[in-house]
């Protein structure tokens, strides 16, 4: 209790936090300061894919700490080279820039698109087409393409906002393309907006528009990427490639790191002096990234997500038919949502008190983004607590 009181005194009040202090984790369970155990179906918001306390991951970080943590980008470092090589190899794209967060990955991706357009025609009034109900981060650039008035209000001047189109509505996007458009940005599966997967025709259509008009297509896979949807990158499921891909969340499995990855067409746009970061891609963060890729392979994470994700979906679909208050299930792999006909806050609070960590994505939607190493028995345990919370909240 004292910790919470102290936190409110010294930490800026930008969150209404749940009344719990997590102190440690093991596997897919978290423990609070009172020693109470929680099943974790949030993974620190889709971050901790490998679960807590993976020994090989922890050891790689410890080893790197003993070697060197930080050098700056003025010099080469081995973990960054290794991590970037793994990203290039698995994406089939050309060049990587490491950032410290998803927001910064988006900022960089937007800069690539602006610069790409600028190199063709030296104007500065470029516009992005972004999607309603999208989420791309909280910096002013990332907010400008975030299609949610709640997040933008008071922070993004009218003239700086992107042009917004309806997600999965190709006609709407097409009607908004003009001579100022430099790029189109969208999540492959909208996360914060309520777990809405893109339709195949939509992504294919965006690719076609961008090819025909020489625009930069940016996919934000900060949340849906890194195996969560049952392929290493969500866009692989659609067979549609972006020009620039933004990654973060599970990329470092807890170490703050993101990346934007550009294909051959766009990777030359940023040149020395155009972009930079002090921490981005430091040896500690990129040692984490590198180990994450190795462990994904060793543990067959993607295959596992397909198996457990299908089971989770089945179980959630059962809930939809069992409870009138649940409207539908949406999602891919281990990125699932349940839409209720009422605000889900009280259910989430009740579940937490019963030892289950779940989060929302919008007022009426419960989001399930567990560690990717979750097993079927954990799904069963989650469903049983969730039912209890729905019936007794
Ligand atoms: C979380 C998220 C971001 C922002 O990432 P941060 O690491 O919080 O800066 C951007 N896009 C999507 C889709 C996200 O889910």
Short mmCIF file of C-alpha atoms and ligand atoms in Angstrom, two decimals:
data_model
loop_
_atom_site.label_atom_id
_atom_site.label_comp_id
_atom_site.label_asym_id
_atom_site.label_seq_id
_atom_site.Cartn_x
_atom_site.Cartn_y
_atom_site.Cartn_z
CA UNK A 1 0.00 0.00 0.00
CA UNK A 2 2.83 2.39 0.86
CA UNK A 3 4.38 1.92 -2.58
CA UNK A 4 1.17 3.00 -4.27
CA UNK A 5 0.84 6.08 -2.12
CA UNK A 6 4.43 7.01 -2.78
CA UNK A 7 3.99 6.42 -6.51
CA UNK A 8 1.09 8.85 -6.66
CA UNK A 9 3.30 11.46 -5.00
CA UNK A 10 6.26 11.18 -7.31
CA UNK A 11 5.09 9.69 -10.63
CA UNK A 12 3.20 11.92 -13.01
CA UNK A 13 -0.47 11.09 -13.08
CA UNK A 14 -0.92 10.06 -16.71
CA UNK A 15 -2.34 6.63 -15.88
CA UNK A 16 -5.06 5.34 -13.62
CA UNK A 17 -3.14 2.34 -12.44
CA UNK A 18 -4.56 -0.92 -11.15
CA UNK A 19 -3.98 -1.22 -7.40
CA UNK A 20 -1.23 -3.78 -7.59
CA UNK A 21 2.57 -3.70 -7.41
CA UNK A 22 4.11 -6.54 -9.40
CA UNK A 23 7.43 -7.57 -8.00
CA UNK A 24 8.49 -10.63 -9.95
CA UNK A 25 7.44 -13.07 -12.61
CA UNK A 26 7.95 -16.72 -13.42
CA UNK A 27 6.85 -18.27 -16.70
CA UNK A 28 3.37 -16.93 -17.40
CA UNK A 29 2.69 -15.91 -13.80
CA UNK A 30 3.26 -12.63 -12.00
CA UNK A 31 3.63 -12.11 -8.26
CA UNK A 32 2.75 -8.96 -6.34
CA UNK A 33 4.43 -7.55 -3.26
CA UNK A 34 2.09 -9.58 -1.04
CA UNK A 35 3.17 -12.79 -2.77
CA UNK A 36 -0.16 -13.21 -4.58
CA UNK A 37 0.06 -15.11 -7.87
CA UNK A 38 -1.53 -13.91 -11.12
CA UNK A 39 -1.96 -15.62 -14.48
CA UNK A 40 -0.71 -13.10 -17.04
CA UNK A 41 -2.75 -12.66 -20.22
CA UNK A 42 -1.39 -9.19 -20.93
CA UNK A 43 2.40 -9.73 -21.08
CA UNK A 44 3.10 -6.10 -20.19
CA UNK A 45 0.94 -5.08 -23.18
CA UNK A 46 2.03 -7.68 -25.71
CA UNK A 47 5.70 -7.40 -24.80
CA UNK A 48 6.95 -10.30 -22.72
CA UNK A 49 6.52 -13.00 -25.38
CA UNK A 50 8.97 -15.48 -23.87
CA UNK A 51 7.43 -15.37 -20.42
CA UNK A 52 9.23 -14.30 -17.30
CA UNK A 53 12.56 -15.67 -16.22
CA UNK A 54 13.62 -17.43 -19.40
CA UNK A 55 17.10 -18.49 -18.38
CA UNK A 56 18.81 -18.27 -21.76
CA UNK A 57 17.38 -14.80 -22.35
CA UNK A 58 18.38 -13.58 -18.90
CA UNK A 59 21.86 -15.05 -19.28
CA UNK A 60 22.39 -13.33 -22.64
CA UNK A 61 21.51 -9.99 -21.03
CA UNK A 62 23.78 -10.64 -18.04
CA UNK A 63 26.66 -11.56 -20.35
CA UNK A 64 26.15 -8.41 -22.38
CA UNK A 65 26.04 -6.25 -19.25
CA UNK A 66 29.43 -7.61 -18.27
CA UNK A 67 30.85 -6.83 -21.72
CA UNK A 68 29.38 -3.43 -22.52
CA UNK A 69 25.96 -1.80 -22.25
CA UNK A 70 26.28 1.29 -24.36
CA UNK A 71 28.58 2.80 -26.96
CA UNK A 72 26.43 5.28 -29.01
CA UNK A 73 25.86 5.14 -32.73
CA UNK A 74 29.13 6.86 -33.54
CA UNK A 75 30.73 3.41 -33.49
CA UNK A 76 29.84 -0.08 -34.68
CA UNK A 77 28.75 -2.67 -32.14
CA UNK A 78 28.42 -6.43 -32.60
CA UNK A 79 24.96 -7.12 -31.09
CA UNK A 80 23.36 -4.42 -33.27
CA UNK A 81 24.94 -5.90 -36.40
CA UNK A 82 23.79 -9.39 -35.45
CA UNK A 83 20.27 -8.29 -34.53
CA UNK A 84 19.87 -6.22 -37.71
CA UNK A 85 21.08 -9.15 -39.80
CA UNK A 86 18.38 -11.35 -38.29
CA UNK A 87 15.69 -8.74 -38.98
CA UNK A 88 16.85 -8.23 -42.57
CA UNK A 89 16.98 -11.97 -43.16
CA UNK A 90 13.52 -12.68 -41.71
CA UNK A 91 11.74 -9.68 -43.26
CA UNK A 92 13.44 -9.87 -46.63
CA UNK A 93 13.82 -6.11 -46.36
CA UNK A 94 16.93 -4.00 -46.79
CA UNK A 95 17.99 -1.89 -43.79
CA UNK A 96 17.17 -1.51 -40.10
CA UNK A 97 17.22 1.49 -37.78
CA UNK A 98 16.96 0.66 -34.05
CA UNK A 99 14.91 2.89 -31.77
CA UNK A 100 14.02 2.83 -28.08
CA UNK A 101 10.27 2.41 -28.48
CA UNK A 102 7.42 1.76 -30.87
CA UNK A 103 6.60 5.45 -31.04
CA UNK A 104 10.09 6.23 -32.24
CA UNK A 105 9.90 3.43 -34.79
CA UNK A 106 6.81 5.16 -36.19
CA UNK A 107 8.50 8.57 -36.15
CA UNK A 108 11.37 7.14 -38.15
CA UNK A 109 9.08 5.36 -40.58
CA UNK A 110 7.22 8.63 -41.22
CA UNK A 111 10.50 10.41 -41.82
CA UNK A 112 11.51 7.81 -44.39
CA UNK A 113 8.28 8.41 -46.29
CA UNK A 114 8.59 12.20 -46.14
CA UNK A 115 12.17 12.10 -47.29
CA UNK A 116 11.38 9.63 -50.06
CA UNK A 117 8.76 12.02 -51.38
CA UNK A 118 11.00 15.03 -50.89
CA UNK A 119 13.72 13.45 -53.00
CA UNK A 120 11.27 13.27 -55.90
CA UNK A 121 9.77 16.72 -55.54
CA UNK A 122 11.10 19.23 -53.06
CA UNK A 123 7.95 20.26 -51.26
CA UNK A 124 7.29 20.16 -47.54
CA UNK A 125 3.50 19.97 -47.32
CA UNK A 126 3.28 16.21 -47.54
CA UNK A 127 0.36 14.36 -46.03
CA UNK A 128 -0.12 10.86 -44.70
CA UNK A 129 -3.23 8.80 -45.04
CA UNK A 130 -3.85 6.97 -41.77
CA UNK A 131 -6.76 4.94 -40.43
CA UNK A 132 -9.50 5.79 -38.01
CA UNK A 133 -9.19 3.89 -34.71
CA UNK A 134 -5.49 3.42 -35.29
CA UNK A 135 -2.83 3.79 -32.63
CA UNK A 136 0.76 4.64 -33.45
CA UNK A 137 2.18 6.24 -30.30
CA UNK A 138 2.19 9.38 -28.20
CA UNK A 139 4.84 11.65 -29.68
CA UNK A 140 3.49 14.49 -31.78
CA UNK A 141 4.41 12.84 -35.08
CA UNK A 142 2.99 9.45 -34.14
CA UNK A 143 -0.10 11.13 -32.67
CA UNK A 144 -0.65 13.00 -35.92
CA UNK A 145 -1.37 9.66 -37.63
CA UNK A 146 -3.28 8.18 -34.68
CA UNK A 147 -6.94 8.20 -35.66
CA UNK A 148 -8.41 8.75 -32.24
CA UNK A 149 -9.63 12.17 -31.15
CA UNK A 150 -9.21 11.18 -27.49
CA UNK A 151 -5.44 10.91 -27.87
CA UNK A 152 -4.97 13.80 -30.32
CA UNK A 153 -7.05 16.48 -28.65
CA UNK A 154 -4.96 19.35 -27.34
CA UNK A 155 -1.74 17.92 -28.68
CA UNK A 156 -1.94 17.90 -32.46
CA UNK A 157 -2.84 21.10 -34.31
CA UNK A 158 -5.55 20.60 -36.95
CA UNK A 159 -3.20 21.26 -39.89
CA UNK A 160 -0.68 18.66 -38.75
CA UNK A 161 -3.08 15.76 -38.56
CA UNK A 162 -3.04 13.05 -41.13
CA UNK A 163 -5.94 12.54 -43.49
CA UNK A 164 -7.95 9.69 -42.01
CA UNK A 165 -9.74 6.92 -43.86
CA UNK A 166 -11.87 4.01 -42.69
CA UNK A 167 -9.82 0.90 -41.93
CA UNK A 168 -10.62 -1.91 -44.40
CA UNK A 169 -12.35 0.54 -46.78
CA UNK A 170 -10.22 0.79 -49.89
CA UNK A 171 -12.56 3.17 -51.69
CA UNK A 172 -12.31 5.59 -48.79
CA UNK A 173 -8.51 5.46 -48.87
CA UNK A 174 -8.44 5.93 -52.63
CA UNK A 175 -10.74 8.95 -52.43
CA UNK A 176 -8.28 10.63 -50.07
CA UNK A 177 -5.11 10.22 -52.11
CA UNK A 178 -3.98 13.50 -53.66
CA UNK A 179 -0.79 15.16 -54.92
CA UNK A 180 0.33 15.86 -51.35
CA UNK A 181 0.07 12.24 -50.20
CA UNK A 182 3.48 10.75 -49.45
CA UNK A 183 2.51 7.58 -47.66
CA UNK A 184 -0.13 5.35 -46.13
CA UNK A 185 0.25 3.97 -42.63
CA UNK A 186 -1.78 1.23 -41.02
CA UNK A 187 -1.62 -1.54 -38.46
CA UNK A 188 -1.97 -5.02 -39.90
CA UNK A 189 -4.16 -5.83 -36.90
CA UNK A 190 -5.45 -2.76 -35.06
CA UNK A 191 -4.58 -3.21 -31.40
CA UNK A 192 -5.59 -0.33 -29.15
CA UNK A 193 -8.48 0.43 -31.50
CA UNK A 194 -10.19 -2.84 -30.52
CA UNK A 195 -8.43 -5.83 -32.17
CA UNK A 196 -9.51 -5.45 -35.80
CA UNK A 197 -7.55 -7.54 -38.32
CA UNK A 198 -7.07 -6.03 -41.76
CA UNK A 199 -8.81 -7.73 -44.67
CA UNK A 200 -6.59 -9.30 -47.29
CA UNK A 201 -8.12 -7.28 -50.14
CA UNK A 202 -7.54 -4.11 -48.15
CA UNK A 203 -3.81 -4.63 -47.69
CA UNK A 204 -3.48 -5.83 -51.28
CA UNK A 205 -5.31 -2.71 -52.40
CA UNK A 206 -3.06 -0.43 -50.34
CA UNK A 207 -0.03 -2.10 -51.89
CA UNK A 208 -1.45 -1.51 -55.36
CA UNK A 209 -2.22 2.17 -54.66
CA UNK A 210 1.27 2.74 -53.30
CA UNK A 211 2.90 0.98 -56.26
CA UNK A 212 0.86 2.89 -58.82
CA UNK A 213 1.37 6.30 -57.21
CA UNK A 214 4.88 5.71 -55.86
CA UNK A 215 3.80 6.20 -52.24
CA UNK A 216 5.41 4.65 -49.18
CA UNK A 217 3.38 1.94 -47.47
CA UNK A 218 4.09 1.70 -43.75
CA UNK A 219 2.89 -1.26 -41.71
CA UNK A 220 2.83 -0.76 -37.96
CA UNK A 221 3.48 -4.21 -36.49
CA UNK A 222 4.56 -2.88 -33.12
CA UNK A 223 1.85 -4.96 -31.45
CA UNK A 224 0.83 -7.60 -33.98
CA UNK A 225 4.33 -8.51 -35.16
CA UNK A 226 7.00 -10.75 -33.62
CA UNK A 227 5.03 -13.96 -33.82
CA UNK A 228 1.90 -12.81 -32.06
CA UNK A 229 -0.37 -13.58 -35.01
CA UNK A 230 1.14 -16.94 -35.79
CA UNK A 231 3.72 -15.82 -38.32
CA UNK A 232 6.89 -13.97 -37.42
CA UNK A 233 5.46 -10.84 -39.05
CA UNK A 234 1.73 -10.37 -39.39
CA UNK A 235 1.90 -9.17 -43.00
CA UNK A 236 3.28 -12.56 -44.06
CA UNK A 237 -0.17 -14.00 -43.40
CA UNK A 238 -1.50 -11.65 -46.09
CA UNK A 239 1.29 -12.01 -48.61
CA UNK A 240 1.57 -8.21 -48.77
CA UNK A 241 4.86 -6.45 -48.12
CA UNK A 242 5.23 -2.93 -46.77
CA UNK A 243 7.93 -0.47 -47.82
CA UNK A 244 8.63 0.32 -44.20
CA UNK A 245 7.86 -1.90 -41.23
CA UNK A 246 7.69 -0.69 -37.61
CA UNK A 247 8.47 -3.15 -34.81
CA UNK A 248 8.76 -2.90 -31.02
CA UNK A 249 6.87 -4.46 -28.06
CA UNK A 250 7.96 -8.14 -28.22
CA UNK A 251 11.07 -7.29 -30.29
CA UNK A 252 13.20 -7.09 -27.14
CA UNK A 253 10.81 -9.04 -24.90
CA UNK A 254 10.98 -6.42 -22.18
CA UNK A 255 14.13 -4.47 -22.97
CA UNK A 256 12.97 -1.16 -24.45
CA UNK A 257 13.74 -1.40 -28.14
CA UNK A 258 12.02 -0.81 -31.45
CA UNK A 259 13.02 -0.71 -35.08
CA UNK A 260 11.94 0.56 -38.43
CA UNK A 261 12.91 -1.53 -41.39
CA UNK A 262 12.97 -0.20 -44.94
CA UNK A 263 12.94 -2.08 -48.24
CA UNK A 264 15.33 -1.45 -51.10
CA UNK A 265 13.10 1.19 -52.67
CA UNK A 266 13.07 3.40 -49.57
CA UNK A 267 16.14 2.52 -47.50
CA UNK A 268 18.36 5.07 -49.26
CA UNK A 269 16.07 7.98 -48.32
CA UNK A 270 17.64 8.74 -44.94
CA UNK A 271 21.30 9.68 -45.21
CA UNK A 272 23.90 10.73 -42.61
CA UNK A 273 22.53 13.65 -40.65
CA UNK A 274 18.88 12.87 -41.37
CA UNK A 275 18.11 10.82 -38.28
CA UNK A 276 19.77 9.74 -35.07
CA UNK A 277 19.45 8.47 -31.53
CA UNK A 278 21.83 8.24 -28.58
CA UNK A 279 20.57 4.98 -27.13
CA UNK A 280 18.88 3.35 -30.12
CA UNK A 281 20.46 0.02 -31.02
CA UNK A 282 22.82 -0.03 -28.09
CA UNK A 283 24.58 -3.33 -27.39
CA UNK A 284 22.37 -4.18 -24.41
CA UNK A 285 19.07 -3.66 -26.24
CA UNK A 286 20.20 -5.37 -29.41
CA UNK A 287 21.68 -8.32 -27.51
CA UNK A 288 18.12 -8.82 -26.29
CA UNK A 289 16.74 -8.60 -29.83
CA UNK A 290 19.30 -11.04 -31.12
CA UNK A 291 18.56 -13.56 -28.37
CA UNK A 292 14.82 -13.17 -28.92
CA UNK A 293 15.23 -14.24 -32.56
CA UNK A 294 17.35 -17.24 -31.55
CA UNK A 295 14.88 -18.33 -28.89
CA UNK A 296 11.91 -17.92 -31.22
CA UNK A 297 13.58 -20.43 -33.50
CA UNK A 298 14.72 -22.79 -30.78
CA UNK A 299 11.35 -22.84 -29.03
CA UNK A 300 9.33 -22.90 -32.28
CA UNK A 301 7.36 -19.93 -31.00
CA UNK A 302 5.50 -19.26 -34.26
CA UNK A 303 4.27 -22.85 -34.56
CA UNK A 304 3.30 -22.80 -30.91
CA UNK A 305 1.27 -19.60 -31.36
CA UNK A 306 -0.66 -21.24 -34.18
CA UNK A 307 -1.56 -24.16 -31.99
CA UNK A 308 -2.41 -22.35 -28.76
CA UNK A 309 -3.90 -19.37 -30.61
CA UNK A 310 -6.39 -21.64 -32.36
CA UNK A 311 -7.32 -23.18 -29.02
CA UNK A 312 -7.74 -19.76 -27.37
CA UNK A 313 -9.96 -18.66 -30.24
CA UNK A 314 -12.14 -21.77 -29.94
CA UNK A 315 -12.58 -21.18 -26.23
CA UNK A 316 -13.40 -17.49 -26.72
CA UNK A 317 -15.95 -18.37 -29.40
CA UNK A 318 -17.63 -20.67 -26.86
CA UNK A 319 -17.92 -17.72 -24.48
CA UNK A 320 -19.59 -15.67 -27.23
CA UNK A 321 -22.32 -18.27 -27.54
CA UNK A 322 -22.60 -18.79 -23.78
CA UNK A 323 -22.96 -15.16 -22.68
CA UNK A 324 -25.50 -12.69 -24.07
CA UNK A 325 -23.35 -9.77 -22.93
CA UNK A 326 -20.54 -10.82 -25.28
CA UNK A 327 -21.08 -9.63 -28.83
CA UNK A 328 -18.19 -11.13 -30.75
CA UNK A 329 -14.64 -12.41 -30.87
CA UNK A 330 -12.02 -10.98 -33.22
CA UNK A 331 -8.33 -11.52 -33.65
CA UNK A 332 -5.54 -13.67 -35.02
CA UNK A 333 -3.26 -16.06 -33.13
CA UNK A 334 -2.49 -14.84 -29.64
CA UNK A 335 -3.90 -11.38 -30.32
CA UNK A 336 -7.57 -11.81 -29.51
CA UNK A 337 -10.42 -9.59 -28.42
CA UNK A 338 -13.88 -10.10 -26.94
CA UNK A 339 -16.36 -7.33 -27.51
CA UNK A 340 -18.99 -6.88 -24.81
CA UNK A 341 -22.19 -4.84 -24.93
CA UNK A 342 -21.00 -2.93 -21.86
CA UNK A 343 -17.79 -1.40 -20.45
CA UNK A 344 -15.36 -4.15 -19.46
CA UNK A 345 -13.53 -2.23 -16.71
CA UNK A 346 -15.43 -3.89 -13.83
CA UNK A 347 -14.83 -7.38 -15.28
CA UNK A 348 -11.12 -6.68 -15.66
CA UNK A 349 -10.91 -5.40 -12.07
CA UNK A 350 -12.74 -8.45 -10.79
CA UNK A 351 -10.49 -10.77 -12.78
CA UNK A 352 -7.43 -9.05 -11.33
CA UNK A 353 -8.72 -9.58 -7.81
CA UNK A 354 -9.15 -13.26 -8.74
CA UNK A 355 -5.58 -13.54 -9.97
CA UNK A 356 -5.95 -12.99 -13.72
CA UNK A 357 -4.29 -10.12 -15.59
CA UNK A 358 -6.22 -9.01 -18.68
CA UNK A 359 -6.48 -5.59 -20.31
CA UNK A 360 -8.93 -3.68 -22.47
CA UNK A 361 -8.69 -2.26 -25.99
CA UNK A 362 -11.35 0.42 -25.98
CA UNK A 363 -14.13 0.61 -23.41
CA UNK A 364 -16.07 -2.54 -24.36
CA UNK A 365 -13.34 -4.88 -25.50
CA UNK A 366 -11.18 -7.26 -23.49
CA UNK A 367 -7.84 -7.88 -25.14
CA UNK A 368 -5.92 -11.13 -24.78
CA UNK A 369 -2.21 -10.74 -25.56
CA UNK A 370 -0.54 -13.35 -23.34
CA UNK A 371 3.10 -14.42 -23.40
CA UNK A 372 3.53 -16.49 -26.55
CA UNK A 373 4.75 -19.48 -24.52
CA UNK A 374 1.33 -19.90 -22.92
CA UNK A 375 -0.01 -23.49 -22.92
CA UNK A 376 -3.54 -24.82 -23.40
CA UNK A 377 -3.88 -25.47 -19.67
CA UNK A 378 -3.27 -21.75 -19.09
CA UNK A 379 -6.04 -20.94 -21.55
CA UNK A 380 -8.35 -23.22 -19.55
CA UNK A 381 -7.31 -21.53 -16.31
CA UNK A 382 -7.90 -18.09 -17.83
CA UNK A 383 -11.33 -19.02 -19.18
CA UNK A 384 -12.43 -20.37 -15.84
CA UNK A 385 -11.40 -17.21 -13.95
CA UNK A 386 -12.87 -14.99 -16.67
CA UNK A 387 -16.25 -16.75 -16.47
CA UNK A 388 -16.22 -16.29 -12.73
CA UNK A 389 -15.41 -12.60 -13.17
CA UNK A 390 -18.14 -12.10 -15.76
CA UNK A 391 -20.72 -13.78 -13.53
CA UNK A 392 -19.69 -12.09 -10.28
CA UNK A 393 -18.38 -8.62 -11.11
C1 LIG B 1 2.25 0.24 -28.44
C2 LIG B 1 2.12 0.66 -29.83
C3 LIG B 1 2.85 1.75 -30.36
C4 LIG B 1 3.72 2.61 -29.48
O1 LIG B 1 4.79 1.90 -28.94
P1 LIG B 1 5.53 2.46 -27.62
O2 LIG B 1 6.62 1.47 -27.39
O3 LIG B 1 4.51 2.54 -26.54
O4 LIG B 1 6.07 3.80 -27.95
C5 LIG B 1 2.74 2.03 -31.70
N1 LIG B 1 1.94 1.30 -32.51
C6 LIG B 1 1.23 0.25 -32.05
C7 LIG B 1 0.38 -0.52 -32.98
C8 LIG B 1 1.28 -0.08 -30.70
O5 LIG B 1 0.54 -1.10 -30.24
#
